[in-house]
Amino acid sequence: MRDVAALAGVSLKTVSRVVNGEPGVSPDVRDRVRAAVGRLDYRPNLAASNLRRTGARTGLVGALVQDLSNSFSAGLLRALEDAARRRSTAVLAASLDEEAEREEALVHDLVTRRVDGLVLMPASERQDYLVAELRTGTPAVFVDRPPRGVDADSVRVDNVEGSRAATEHLLDLGHRRVAALLDIETIPTAEERRAGFTAAFTARGLRPDPRLVVPNLRSTDEATEVMHALLALDDPPTAVFTGRNILSAGAVRALAERGLRREVALVGFDDFPLADLLDPPLTVIRQDVQRIGATVADLLFERIDGDTSPPRHVVIEPTLVARGSGEIPPPPRTR
Amino acid sequence: MRDVAALAGVSLKTVSRVVNGEPGVSPDVRDRVRAAVGRLDYRPNLAASNLRRTGARTGLVGALVQDLSNSFSAGLLRALEDAARRRSTAVLAASLDEEAEREEALVHDLVTRRVDGLVLMPASERQDYLVAELRTGTPAVFVDRPPRGVDADSVRVDNVEGSRAATEHLLDLGHRRVAALLDIETIPTAEERRAGFTAAFTARGLRPDPRLVVPNLRSTDEATEVMHALLALDDPPTAVFTGRNILSAGAVRALAERGLRREVALVGFDDFPLADLLDPPLTVIRQDVQRIGATVADLLFERIDGDTSPPRHVVIEPTLVARGSGEIPPPPRTR
DNA sequence: TTGAAAGCGATACCAG
DNA sequence: CTGGTATCGCTTTCAA
């Protein structure tokens, strides 16, 4: 900047004015400065300018999600990005892979970078450490999972209702031997989905077979394996509820490998691309990622703009999308 | 930081030493400083520290991709992120949606933010504007598409070979009426894929029916619509080559809606999740996203570390993954 | 309309 | 082992 000022024959302050489009600079001088900027490839240093600027913002928000390559995380990020762009804000994104230590380290890093706000799909069970971080004034919005040990805004779907609806859908068709493939138990979302599954049975005075309820599945491959084992039972399930998109894929694969896709009913939590092109098309509980992301962004930017009202917890209702796989009736001879 | 120094009864420089883990501080003093940091919720300002630090890096790289929510872009980003994490570097990600102006604005913004490096899946046809930006010293690596008007590293797959292989695969089965659904013509990748398609015909002394070659498709829905139109012809295609994952989805949908999934052969460029679970499973030309992303990261970080050798252009060979949809033979009566 | 000087939060360099 | 002082690149404040 000093070089630019020298080349244009003006003071630093004048260059600053031109660069920031401030008024009070004669056209003549402005053009000289612009020319110098071009000649020297000068780029203002945003960090340095923010240093002195009062009430400065970095125009940066951090988003810590489960896995950037998963369609749910990716869709969320995309919705956040769209909202951020309207505010000339950039998004720093990272995957946590359900590792709590990584979460804590990344949050600390982002706060140190002075991001204007934080979107968090937490991997940790509790976020007490966040209290100190947020005291620095960085607002945070939780998504998909509720905050624990810290008070902050959150946006998520009603997992209990969603999985209850999925399960009732299967029970209504007459299924009784319904399996459930679920995510890691420490994730609140997984627990809620399990609760909804059980609640559907209870409401009818029934009880799920505990052997058919398998939690702690971390990958598509694990789900495939478990599904195979369940189907090999003497008294195999006639229907399955899968608690997450990657687990649905695993279940479909096992069914396909056994030629049972049209025999065993399947309802999955969370929609994903092409689910409607499977054969039979997959019946799912859909979370409106677009809407969730937009709501997260709304909350976050309101906080960034200074809103200090008590934390809000938005719950979005998921919807059952019946496409075929969930409408397969139980075989006649089964009870 | 001043407050911390005061509370701990030491100088600024000592606080700096403790915060940065520099040697030469007595344990006693260090503990006092740490305590003060905790009491005051002090967080060092990374921007400010980088300002003075010599050869400072922001520990930030920018990634401008086509669409964060598309599996190819998302997978690429994930691979980049993994490499970046090993270098304690964060990733600023944004979608370009094939808008050249957005690309230029974002690049400028990222340079102003002093990112250490740039990954670019360009939306623009030429990137002459980059010459000035890169003169500031920020290295850039192109991915999926080659640089034009600027000299920079690039990583991409051999699109001509990939689509030639896909097309030959279909011709070998005896198909002659092969349709091609392609992306926007201004994208080099799309042009190369079209060239490969044509080359496969030419190599056999054949010529594709121009009416069956449809470029400039922007979405899954457009692909579905076009596919329907092609299938409604008097002399419909017996096989289809789709030039991009979202177009494959559109073609599959149209075939499904007409009950022709097992009648018309389909090979798609670019694999995607669950392609193997479709019925029939989708035959694709797979680009190894993981490897592409890792290669991009390697090149970028070498540049960041000061490598000034001439730009390198890495071409990765895609592979044909035969799963079923591409192995459907033409109907007997067809020629 | 323009500029000089002070200061943002931190590190570099050199003394003590 | 510890501290003072200049300085990073830019904005703010105030004066000309």
XYZ file of C-alpha atoms (C1' of nucleotides) in Angstrom:
702
model
C 0.000 0.000 0.000
C 2.925 2.263 0.723
C 4.289 1.536 -2.720
C 0.963 2.373 -4.284
C 0.839 5.658 -2.407
C 4.364 6.494 -3.519
C 3.702 5.601 -7.151
C 0.492 7.628 -7.196
C 2.105 10.459 -5.301
C -0.493 10.513 -2.549
C -0.708 9.571 1.095
C -1.587 6.204 2.563
C -4.913 7.459 3.712
C -5.884 8.445 0.222
C -5.100 5.027 -1.126
C -7.200 3.581 1.658
C -10.062 5.814 0.655
C -9.899 4.780 -2.960
C -9.601 1.103 -2.213
C -12.599 1.204 0.089
C -14.627 3.377 -2.212
C -14.944 6.117 0.400
C -16.174 9.496 -0.774
C -14.093 12.626 -0.740
C -11.493 11.798 -3.341
C -11.147 13.773 -6.551
C -11.661 11.732 -9.716
C -8.219 12.663 -10.860
C -6.511 11.306 -7.780
C -8.716 8.235 -7.759
C -7.680 7.285 -11.262
C -4.008 7.749 -10.424
C -4.368 5.466 -7.437
C -6.284 2.857 -9.404
C -3.581 2.834 -12.041
C -0.912 2.327 -9.414
C -2.905 -0.507 -7.875
C -3.065 -2.192 -11.253
C 0.597 -1.697 -12.014
C 1.736 -3.137 -8.707
C -0.850 -5.921 -8.440
C -1.760 -4.511 -5.093
C -4.325 -6.469 -3.057
C -5.504 -5.021 0.225
C -4.806 -7.257 3.181
C -8.194 -8.026 4.638
C -6.779 -9.282 7.896
C -4.779 -6.141 8.455
C -7.691 -3.879 7.669
C -9.971 -5.737 10.031
C -7.422 -5.302 12.754
C -7.978 -1.624 13.118
C -11.525 -1.408 11.854
C -14.106 -0.989 14.569
C -16.763 -3.692 14.831
C -14.918 -5.524 12.140
C -16.108 -8.848 10.828
C -14.011 -11.408 9.110
C -16.840 -12.304 6.763
C -16.129 -15.902 7.611
C -18.293 -18.562 9.193
C -17.174 -22.029 10.154
C -19.201 -25.157 9.489
C -18.247 -28.384 11.199
C -20.262 -31.280 9.841
C -20.162 -35.024 10.038
C -18.722 -35.719 6.612
C -18.531 -33.312 3.703
C -18.889 -36.124 1.209
C -22.130 -37.390 2.711
C -25.165 -36.025 0.913
C -26.791 -34.731 4.085
C -23.745 -32.774 5.224
C -23.029 -31.593 1.702
C -26.601 -30.419 1.172
C -26.571 -28.586 4.455
C -23.340 -26.868 3.592
C -24.694 -25.851 0.227
C -27.761 -24.220 1.776
C -25.569 -22.422 4.280
C -23.289 -21.258 1.509
C -26.169 -19.769 -0.447
C -27.288 -17.744 2.547
C -23.726 -16.742 3.332
C -23.111 -15.500 -0.169
C -25.962 -13.039 0.151
C -24.048 -11.630 3.104
C -20.691 -11.646 1.343
C -19.530 -14.213 3.794
C -17.311 -17.213 3.049
C -17.662 -20.647 4.570
C -14.889 -22.625 6.202
C -15.938 -26.245 6.119
C -14.570 -29.331 7.822
C -15.577 -32.919 8.542
C -15.579 -34.305 12.061
C -16.085 -38.003 11.303
C -17.675 -38.382 14.738
C -14.376 -37.571 16.433
C -14.919 -35.399 19.479
C -11.285 -34.308 19.796
C -11.271 -33.068 16.255
C -14.371 -31.054 16.971
C -12.844 -29.343 19.953
C -9.598 -28.595 18.147
C -11.397 -27.198 15.121
C -13.729 -25.020 17.148
C -10.747 -23.590 18.935
C -9.013 -22.949 15.650
C -12.063 -21.254 14.175
C -12.509 -19.020 17.184
C -8.854 -18.096 16.937
C -9.459 -17.213 13.334
C -12.212 -14.931 14.550
C -14.963 -16.402 12.430
C -18.159 -14.394 12.726
C -20.150 -17.508 13.569
C -20.111 -21.244 13.899
C -22.359 -24.011 12.614
C -21.874 -27.229 14.489
C -23.071 -30.772 13.904
C -21.341 -32.006 17.026
C -19.426 -35.251 17.280
C -18.971 -34.890 21.028
C -21.495 -36.030 23.609
C -21.234 -32.837 25.575
C -19.984 -29.423 24.550
C -19.100 -27.868 27.887
C -15.837 -26.681 26.394
C -17.877 -24.424 24.150
C -18.971 -22.194 27.014
C -15.534 -20.611 27.222
C -15.176 -20.380 23.467
C -18.527 -18.686 23.025
C -17.803 -16.225 25.811
C -15.464 -14.634 23.306
C -18.592 -13.522 21.500
C -18.726 -15.984 18.624
C -22.284 -17.200 18.131
C -22.916 -20.861 17.353
C -25.874 -22.740 15.925
C -26.241 -26.478 16.369
C -27.662 -28.566 13.611
C -29.004 -32.112 13.500
C -28.095 -32.619 17.158
C -28.973 -30.659 20.278
C -26.425 -28.789 22.384
C -25.491 -30.382 25.709
C -23.720 -28.495 28.439
C -23.972 -25.235 26.570
C -26.815 -22.965 25.639
C -27.086 -22.253 21.929
C -29.542 -22.163 19.067
C -30.320 -25.424 17.345
C -32.148 -26.726 14.302
C -33.084 -30.341 13.843
C -35.806 -32.655 12.723
C -38.166 -34.490 14.973
C -36.366 -37.809 14.931
C -38.697 -39.563 17.318
C -41.736 -38.672 15.263
C -40.045 -39.489 12.007
C -38.955 -42.952 12.992
C -42.229 -43.584 14.762
C -44.029 -42.761 11.529
C -41.720 -45.029 9.572
C -42.256 -47.889 11.963
C -46.008 -47.405 12.173
C -46.110 -47.431 8.409
C -44.621 -50.923 8.510
C -46.746 -52.127 11.415
C -49.881 -50.887 9.674
C -49.073 -53.170 6.763
C -49.115 -56.087 9.144
C -45.386 -56.465 9.692
C -44.427 -57.673 13.153
C -40.885 -58.843 12.693
C -39.358 -55.473 11.943
C -35.606 -55.012 12.177
C -33.859 -51.745 12.939
C -30.338 -50.852 11.825
C -29.053 -47.876 13.780
C -26.116 -45.514 14.032
C -23.671 -45.121 16.913
C -25.594 -44.964 20.176
C -23.756 -41.950 21.524
C -25.237 -39.773 18.799
C -28.448 -38.287 20.186
C -30.049 -38.497 16.772
C -29.514 -42.261 16.698
C -30.983 -42.687 20.149
C -34.048 -40.651 19.242
C -34.621 -42.718 16.150
C -34.393 -45.849 18.184
C -36.870 -44.396 20.674
C -39.335 -43.630 17.900
C -38.973 -47.157 16.584
C -39.759 -48.628 19.980
C -42.558 -46.167 20.657
C -44.437 -47.277 17.550
C -44.494 -50.831 18.865
C -45.433 -49.807 22.368
C -48.327 -47.708 21.153
C -49.822 -50.904 19.745
C -49.115 -52.990 22.775
C -46.310 -54.750 20.918
C -42.648 -55.168 21.554
C -39.837 -55.302 18.963
C -37.678 -58.410 18.970
C -34.446 -57.205 20.619
C -32.392 -59.484 18.376
C -33.600 -57.526 15.384
C -32.499 -54.157 16.760
C -28.858 -53.515 15.922
C -27.250 -50.224 16.937
C -23.678 -48.933 16.539
C -23.398 -49.416 12.805
C -20.792 -47.088 11.375
C -20.729 -47.861 7.691
C -22.576 -49.166 4.702
C -20.514 -52.355 4.810
C -21.356 -53.022 8.428
C -25.024 -52.570 7.632
C -24.786 -55.011 4.739
C -23.134 -57.589 6.948
C -25.664 -57.261 9.744
C -28.544 -57.351 7.333
C -27.249 -60.603 5.896
C -27.022 -62.073 9.367
C -30.575 -61.041 10.190
C -31.930 -62.505 6.967
C -30.183 -65.767 7.744
C -32.100 -66.183 10.984
C -34.652 -68.969 11.301
C -37.256 -66.332 11.837
C -35.970 -63.461 9.686
C -37.449 -59.956 9.647
C -40.136 -59.203 7.074
C -39.406 -55.497 7.211
C -36.510 -53.192 8.075
C -36.134 -49.670 9.342
C -32.747 -48.080 8.707
C -31.727 -45.109 10.819
C -29.483 -43.327 8.361
C -28.860 -42.988 4.643
C -25.613 -44.952 4.495
C -27.233 -47.767 6.458
C -30.156 -47.856 4.034
C -27.667 -48.406 1.237
C -26.164 -51.313 3.150
C -29.542 -52.902 3.751
C -30.545 -52.551 0.118
C -27.307 -54.188 -0.945
C -27.854 -57.209 1.318
C -31.431 -57.572 0.122
C -30.280 -57.322 -3.472
C -27.603 -59.937 -2.938
C -30.242 -62.317 -1.609
C -32.813 -61.455 -4.227
C -35.189 -60.246 -1.539
C -35.670 -56.642 -2.585
C -39.298 -57.227 -3.451
C -39.928 -59.503 -0.485
C -38.727 -57.519 2.494
C -40.105 -54.062 3.210
C -37.668 -51.212 3.866
C -38.077 -47.689 5.138
C -34.996 -45.538 5.602
C -34.435 -42.364 7.565
C -33.024 -39.614 5.393
C -33.525 -39.293 1.678
C -30.656 -39.345 -0.788
C -30.100 -38.831 -4.494
C -31.479 -41.603 -6.688
C -33.400 -43.268 -3.881
C -36.396 -43.006 -6.186
C -34.605 -44.883 -8.944
C -33.868 -47.983 -6.937
C -36.017 -51.006 -7.605
C -38.288 -50.905 -5.766
C -37.946 -47.165 -5.181
C -36.957 -46.506 -1.612
C -39.541 -45.308 0.875
C -37.893 -42.777 3.175
C -38.378 -40.300 5.948
C -37.212 -37.118 4.303
C -35.508 -34.286 6.116
C -35.721 -31.062 4.179
C -31.998 -30.313 4.035
C -32.558 -27.121 2.130
C -34.900 -25.804 4.763
C -32.765 -26.961 7.655
C -29.734 -25.241 6.190
C -31.638 -22.050 5.483
C -33.015 -21.983 9.015
C -29.554 -22.507 10.464
C -28.278 -19.621 8.382
C -31.151 -17.373 9.485
C -30.492 -18.023 13.143
C -26.761 -17.630 12.788
C -26.856 -14.347 10.929
C -29.373 -12.897 13.333
C -26.948 -13.670 16.140
C -24.106 -12.200 14.157
C -26.208 -9.084 13.744
C -26.384 -8.785 17.497
C -29.517 -10.667 18.513
C -29.059 -11.629 22.165
C -32.457 -13.127 22.880
C -32.600 -16.545 24.583
C -31.509 -19.510 22.454
C -34.108 -20.887 20.094
C -34.563 -24.517 19.232
C -36.251 -25.100 15.919
C -37.694 -28.515 15.230
C -38.600 -29.382 11.685
C -41.030 -32.192 10.956
C -39.768 -34.809 8.551
C -42.124 -36.377 6.043
C -42.700 -39.923 4.945
C -42.158 -40.362 1.223
C -43.782 -43.620 0.166
C -42.156 -44.918 -3.004
C -42.554 -48.663 -2.953
C -39.966 -50.371 -0.778
C -41.906 -49.524 2.357
C -45.218 -50.753 0.988
C -44.278 -54.387 0.546
C -46.704 -56.471 2.646
C -45.542 -59.287 4.889
C -45.691 -62.788 3.417
C -49.089 -64.440 4.096
C -47.746 -67.318 6.120
C -45.937 -65.055 8.553
C -48.193 -64.976 11.556
C -3.073 -10.015 25.380
C -2.195 -6.867 27.276
C -4.737 -7.815 29.928
C -3.260 -11.267 30.220
C 0.219 -9.811 30.640
C -1.021 -7.451 33.308
C -2.900 -10.143 35.196
C 0.082 -12.476 35.099
C 2.471 -9.664 35.923
C 4.683 -10.222 32.909
C 5.428 -8.528 29.614
C 3.623 -8.926 26.331
C 6.504 -10.816 24.846
C 6.363 -13.412 27.577
C 2.691 -14.011 26.988
C 3.478 -14.421 23.325
C 6.134 -17.003 24.168
C 3.787 -19.029 26.304
C 0.945 -18.916 23.836
C 3.196 -20.076 21.016
C 4.909 -22.706 23.099
C 8.315 -21.124 22.579
C 11.128 -22.287 24.843
C 12.830 -20.087 27.382
C 10.031 -19.516 29.872
C 10.209 -20.748 33.440
C 7.478 -23.220 34.398
C 6.364 -20.886 37.129
C 5.766 -17.983 34.778
C 4.219 -20.216 32.192
C 1.632 -21.465 34.638
C 0.787 -17.932 35.731
C 0.265 -16.896 32.137
C -1.829 -19.965 31.364
C -4.020 -19.214 34.346
C -4.528 -15.648 33.204
C -5.385 -16.844 29.698
C -8.022 -19.130 31.157
C -9.471 -16.497 33.436
C -9.813 -13.952 30.689
C -10.878 -16.330 27.905
C -8.041 -14.976 25.903
C -7.731 -16.209 22.333
C -4.783 -15.101 20.244
C -5.751 -13.227 17.115
C -4.365 -15.279 14.283
C -4.748 -12.482 11.781
C -2.780 -10.088 13.918
C -0.016 -12.553 14.588
C 0.339 -13.391 10.910
C 0.725 -9.725 10.187
C 4.119 -9.473 11.773
C 5.278 -13.040 11.422
C 7.815 -13.524 8.655
C 6.854 -15.888 5.874
C 3.525 -16.195 7.561
C 0.851 -18.443 6.179
C -2.807 -18.105 6.807
C -3.222 -21.852 6.941
C -6.128 -21.406 4.589
C -6.721 -22.736 1.112
C -9.661 -21.889 -1.100
C -11.569 -24.439 -3.144
C -13.939 -23.273 -5.838
C -15.931 -26.166 -7.224
C -18.926 -26.643 -9.422
C -21.461 -27.492 -6.749
C -20.697 -28.530 -3.199
C -23.771 -30.704 -3.070
C -22.805 -32.726 -6.120
C -21.053 -35.978 -5.214
C -18.077 -35.293 -7.459
C -17.385 -31.850 -6.017
C -18.082 -33.026 -2.493
C -15.791 -36.022 -2.825
C -13.044 -33.857 -4.215
C -13.408 -31.406 -1.382
C -13.258 -34.204 1.140
C -10.019 -35.555 -0.277
C -8.556 -32.067 -0.261
C -9.669 -31.547 3.297
C -7.952 -34.721 4.459
C -4.672 -33.620 2.964
C -5.103 -30.110 4.318
C -5.727 -31.343 7.810
C -2.348 -33.051 7.845
C -0.914 -29.608 7.207
C -3.074 -27.867 9.786
C -4.753 -26.014 7.000
C -8.434 -25.149 6.743
C -10.482 -25.159 3.573
C -12.664 -22.329 2.349
C -15.185 -23.855 -0.010
C -17.625 -22.330 -2.458
C -19.821 -23.360 -5.385
C -19.571 -21.647 -8.746
C -22.637 -23.137 -10.440
C -20.919 -22.563 -13.787
C -21.060 -18.794 -13.323
C -17.893 -17.176 -14.548
C -18.480 -13.869 -12.774
C -18.846 -15.616 -9.475
C -15.567 -17.371 -10.066
C -13.704 -14.179 -10.714
C -15.193 -12.422 -7.702
C -14.455 -15.315 -5.401
C -10.889 -15.700 -6.574
C -10.333 -12.033 -5.935
C -11.849 -12.352 -2.495
C -9.708 -15.358 -1.640
C -6.530 -13.655 -2.774
C -7.474 -10.667 -0.658
C -7.887 -13.028 2.252
C -4.371 -14.205 1.559
C -5.172 -17.875 1.226
C -2.014 -19.937 0.878
C -3.363 -21.623 -2.227
C -6.283 -22.055 -4.549
C -8.045 -25.062 -6.026
C -10.137 -24.185 -9.009
C -12.698 -26.079 -11.015
C -13.271 -23.162 -13.342
C -16.639 -22.031 -14.597
C -15.101 -19.516 -16.981
C -13.917 -20.322 -20.472
C -10.678 -18.459 -20.036
C -8.868 -17.410 -16.901
C -6.696 -14.574 -18.136
C -7.744 -12.539 -15.127
C -5.873 -15.059 -12.987
C -2.481 -13.975 -14.271
C -2.616 -10.794 -12.210
C -4.037 -12.560 -9.178
C -1.365 -15.229 -9.219
C 1.393 -12.663 -9.592
C 0.709 -11.895 -5.968
C 2.266 -15.262 -5.226
C -0.786 -17.380 -4.558
C -0.415 -20.762 -6.249
C -3.400 -22.333 -7.965
C -4.183 -25.850 -9.108
C -6.882 -26.553 -11.663
C -9.009 -29.607 -11.345
C -11.340 -31.369 -13.779
C -10.735 -28.689 -16.370
C -7.557 -27.313 -17.915
C -6.355 -23.747 -17.429
C -6.779 -21.419 -20.404
C -4.975 -18.117 -20.686
C -2.916 -18.782 -17.593
C -0.193 -21.252 -16.759
C -0.934 -23.409 -13.732
C -0.897 -26.984 -12.519
C -3.859 -29.143 -13.361
C -5.281 -32.542 -12.566
C -7.970 -34.195 -14.586
C -9.060 -37.438 -16.113
C -8.641 -38.421 -19.711
C -12.139 -37.573 -20.828
C -11.625 -38.453 -24.458
C -10.323 -41.905 -23.629
C -12.990 -42.492 -21.015
C -15.900 -41.676 -23.243
C -14.306 -43.441 -26.179
C -14.057 -46.572 -24.022
C -17.676 -46.181 -22.951
C -18.844 -45.802 -26.519
C -16.703 -48.629 -27.857
C -18.108 -50.817 -25.132
C -21.556 -50.188 -26.571
C -20.491 -50.502 -30.197
C -18.769 -53.793 -29.409
C -22.080 -55.165 -28.235
C -23.515 -54.403 -31.636
C -25.289 -51.150 -30.820
C -25.358 -48.681 -33.661
C -28.057 -46.263 -32.623
C -26.274 -44.831 -29.592
C -27.488 -41.575 -28.068
C -25.298 -39.136 -26.136
C -26.555 -36.754 -23.462
C -23.966 -34.084 -22.752
C -23.255 -31.138 -20.497
C -22.924 -27.469 -21.467
C -20.702 -27.162 -24.519
C -18.571 -24.391 -23.118
C -17.177 -26.732 -20.489
C -14.015 -28.298 -21.915
C -14.787 -31.544 -20.126
C -18.089 -31.816 -21.964
C -16.457 -31.165 -25.326
C -13.808 -33.802 -24.699
C -16.424 -36.350 -23.791
C -18.282 -35.601 -26.955
C -15.064 -35.963 -28.928
C -14.408 -39.368 -27.397
C -17.922 -40.432 -28.254
C -17.486 -39.434 -31.881
C -13.979 -40.893 -32.080
C -15.239 -44.333 -31.136
C -17.601 -44.272 -34.101
C -15.005 -42.908 -36.483
C -12.482 -45.574 -35.514
C -14.955 -48.118 -36.817
C -15.796 -46.231 -39.933
C -19.181 -45.306 -38.480
C -20.907 -42.063 -37.777
C -23.249 -41.263 -34.877
C -26.728 -40.071 -35.770
C -26.555 -36.320 -35.068
C -30.163 -36.322 -33.892
C -29.184 -38.607 -31.048
C -26.415 -36.332 -29.782
C -27.808 -33.739 -27.401
C -25.478 -31.274 -25.701
C -26.155 -28.381 -23.321
C -28.106 -30.305 -20.735
C -27.927 -28.595 -17.374
C -29.964 -30.741 -15.071
C -31.360 -34.136 -14.286
C -34.795 -32.972 -15.349
C -33.592 -31.752 -18.723
C -31.912 -35.086 -19.288
C -35.109 -36.935 -18.437
C -37.079 -34.825 -20.863
C -34.626 -35.259 -23.714
C -34.366 -38.968 -23.087
C -38.115 -39.278 -23.333
C -38.075 -37.435 -26.628
C -35.364 -39.684 -28.038
C -37.191 -42.825 -26.991
C -40.311 -41.558 -28.701
C -38.555 -41.392 -32.087
C -39.575 -43.811 -34.824
C -36.076 -45.162 -34.762
C -35.122 -44.777 -31.087
C -31.638 -45.376 -29.681
C -30.828 -48.844 -28.385
C -28.088 -47.517 -26.154
C -27.170 -44.276 -24.394
C -23.988 -42.622 -23.228
C -24.457 -39.939 -20.562
C -21.681 -37.412 -20.076
C -22.169 -36.635 -16.404
C -23.599 -38.165 -13.255
C -26.672 -35.966 -12.983
C -27.489 -36.675 -16.613
C -27.203 -40.405 -15.998
C -29.806 -40.049 -13.290
C -32.103 -38.278 -15.723
C -31.670 -40.968 -18.365
C -32.337 -43.747 -15.874
C -35.496 -41.997 -14.782
C -36.828 -41.730 -18.312
C -36.013 -45.371 -19.014
C -37.695 -46.391 -15.794
C -40.791 -44.384 -16.607
C -41.049 -46.221 -19.909
C -40.193 -49.612 -18.489
C -37.140 -49.813 -20.708
C -34.431 -50.156 -18.106
C -33.617 -53.688 -19.197
C -34.066 -52.951 -22.901
C -31.847 -49.958 -23.547
C -28.142 -50.044 -22.655
C -26.659 -47.196 -20.626
C -23.124 -46.192 -19.763
C -22.597 -43.053 -17.714
C -19.523 -40.929 -17.206
C -18.725 -40.496 -13.520
C -19.670 -42.936 -10.814
C -21.927 -41.977 -7.908
C -23.170 -43.501 -4.673
C -25.647 -46.350 -5.135
C -25.065 -46.627 -8.863
C -24.414 -50.303 -8.176
C -27.783 -50.707 -6.495
C -29.863 -49.544 -9.404
C -31.621 -52.210 -11.418
C -29.829 -53.026 -13.592
C -26.721 -51.754 -11.817
C -25.255 -48.844 -13.693
C -22.188 -49.316 -15.855
C -19.997 -46.246 -15.534
C -16.710 -44.648 -16.380
C -15.294 -44.058 -12.943
C -13.054 -41.173 -12.049
C -11.105 -41.870 -8.905
C -12.183 -38.787 -6.958
C -10.103 -39.746 -3.988
C -6.983 -39.947 -6.086
C -7.754 -36.795 -8.045
C -8.252 -34.853 -4.818
C -5.099 -36.249 -3.263
C -3.087 -35.379 -6.365
C -4.472 -31.856 -6.391
C -3.491 -31.477 -2.751
C 0.013 -32.795 -3.407
C 0.608 -30.338 -6.224
C -0.849 -27.439 -4.287
C 1.133 -27.983 -1.127
C 4.348 -28.440 -3.065
C 3.746 -25.045 -4.618
C 2.932 -23.589 -1.241
C 6.225 -24.980 -0.015
C 7.979 -22.988 -2.665
C 8.215 -25.266 -5.681
C 8.644 -23.032 -8.718
C 9.210 -25.653 -11.402
C 7.150 -25.415 -14.610
C 3.435 -26.220 -14.281
C 2.565 -29.886 -14.312
C -0.518 -31.374 -15.874
C -1.531 -34.683 -14.416
C -3.931 -36.843 -16.374
C -5.585 -39.718 -14.597
C -7.048 -42.588 -16.572
C -10.658 -43.354 -15.764
C -11.837 -46.954 -15.672
C -14.875 -48.648 -17.065
C -16.898 -50.364 -14.364
C -19.231 -52.865 -16.014
C -22.193 -53.547 -13.779
C -25.025 -54.511 -16.049
C -26.731 -51.510 -17.612
C -23.999 -51.173 -20.185
C -24.038 -54.843 -21.140
C -27.570 -54.975 -22.482
C -27.405 -56.138 -26.123
C -29.342 -54.439 -28.902
C -32.687 -56.034 -29.827
C -32.270 -58.703 -32.544
C -34.449 -57.002 -35.108
C -32.443 -53.789 -35.013
C -30.245 -53.879 -38.073
C -10.153 17.204 -0.578
C -5.936 15.549 1.607
C -2.464 14.095 5.012
C 0.114 13.188 9.632
C 0.138 10.603 13.606
C -1.735 7.156 16.686
C -3.111 2.554 17.320
C -5.291 -2.378 16.217
C -2.976 -7.258 18.284
C 0.710 -9.512 17.773
C 5.856 -10.858 16.629
C 11.028 -9.781 15.648
C 15.170 -8.263 17.232
C 18.232 -7.058 20.501
C 19.280 -5.939 25.422
C 19.466 -6.928 29.988
C 14.955 -16.414 31.323
C 12.652 -11.822 30.513
C 11.455 -7.247 28.627
C 11.555 -2.948 25.550
C 10.928 -1.081 21.071
C 10.109 -1.075 16.277
C 7.044 -2.813 12.981
C 3.430 -5.723 10.127
C -0.662 -3.301 6.766
C -4.281 -0.839 7.449
C -7.972 2.429 9.614
C -9.132 6.100 12.744
C -8.943 10.632 14.382
C -8.051 15.120 13.808
C -5.937 18.889 11.604
C -4.760 21.449 7.495
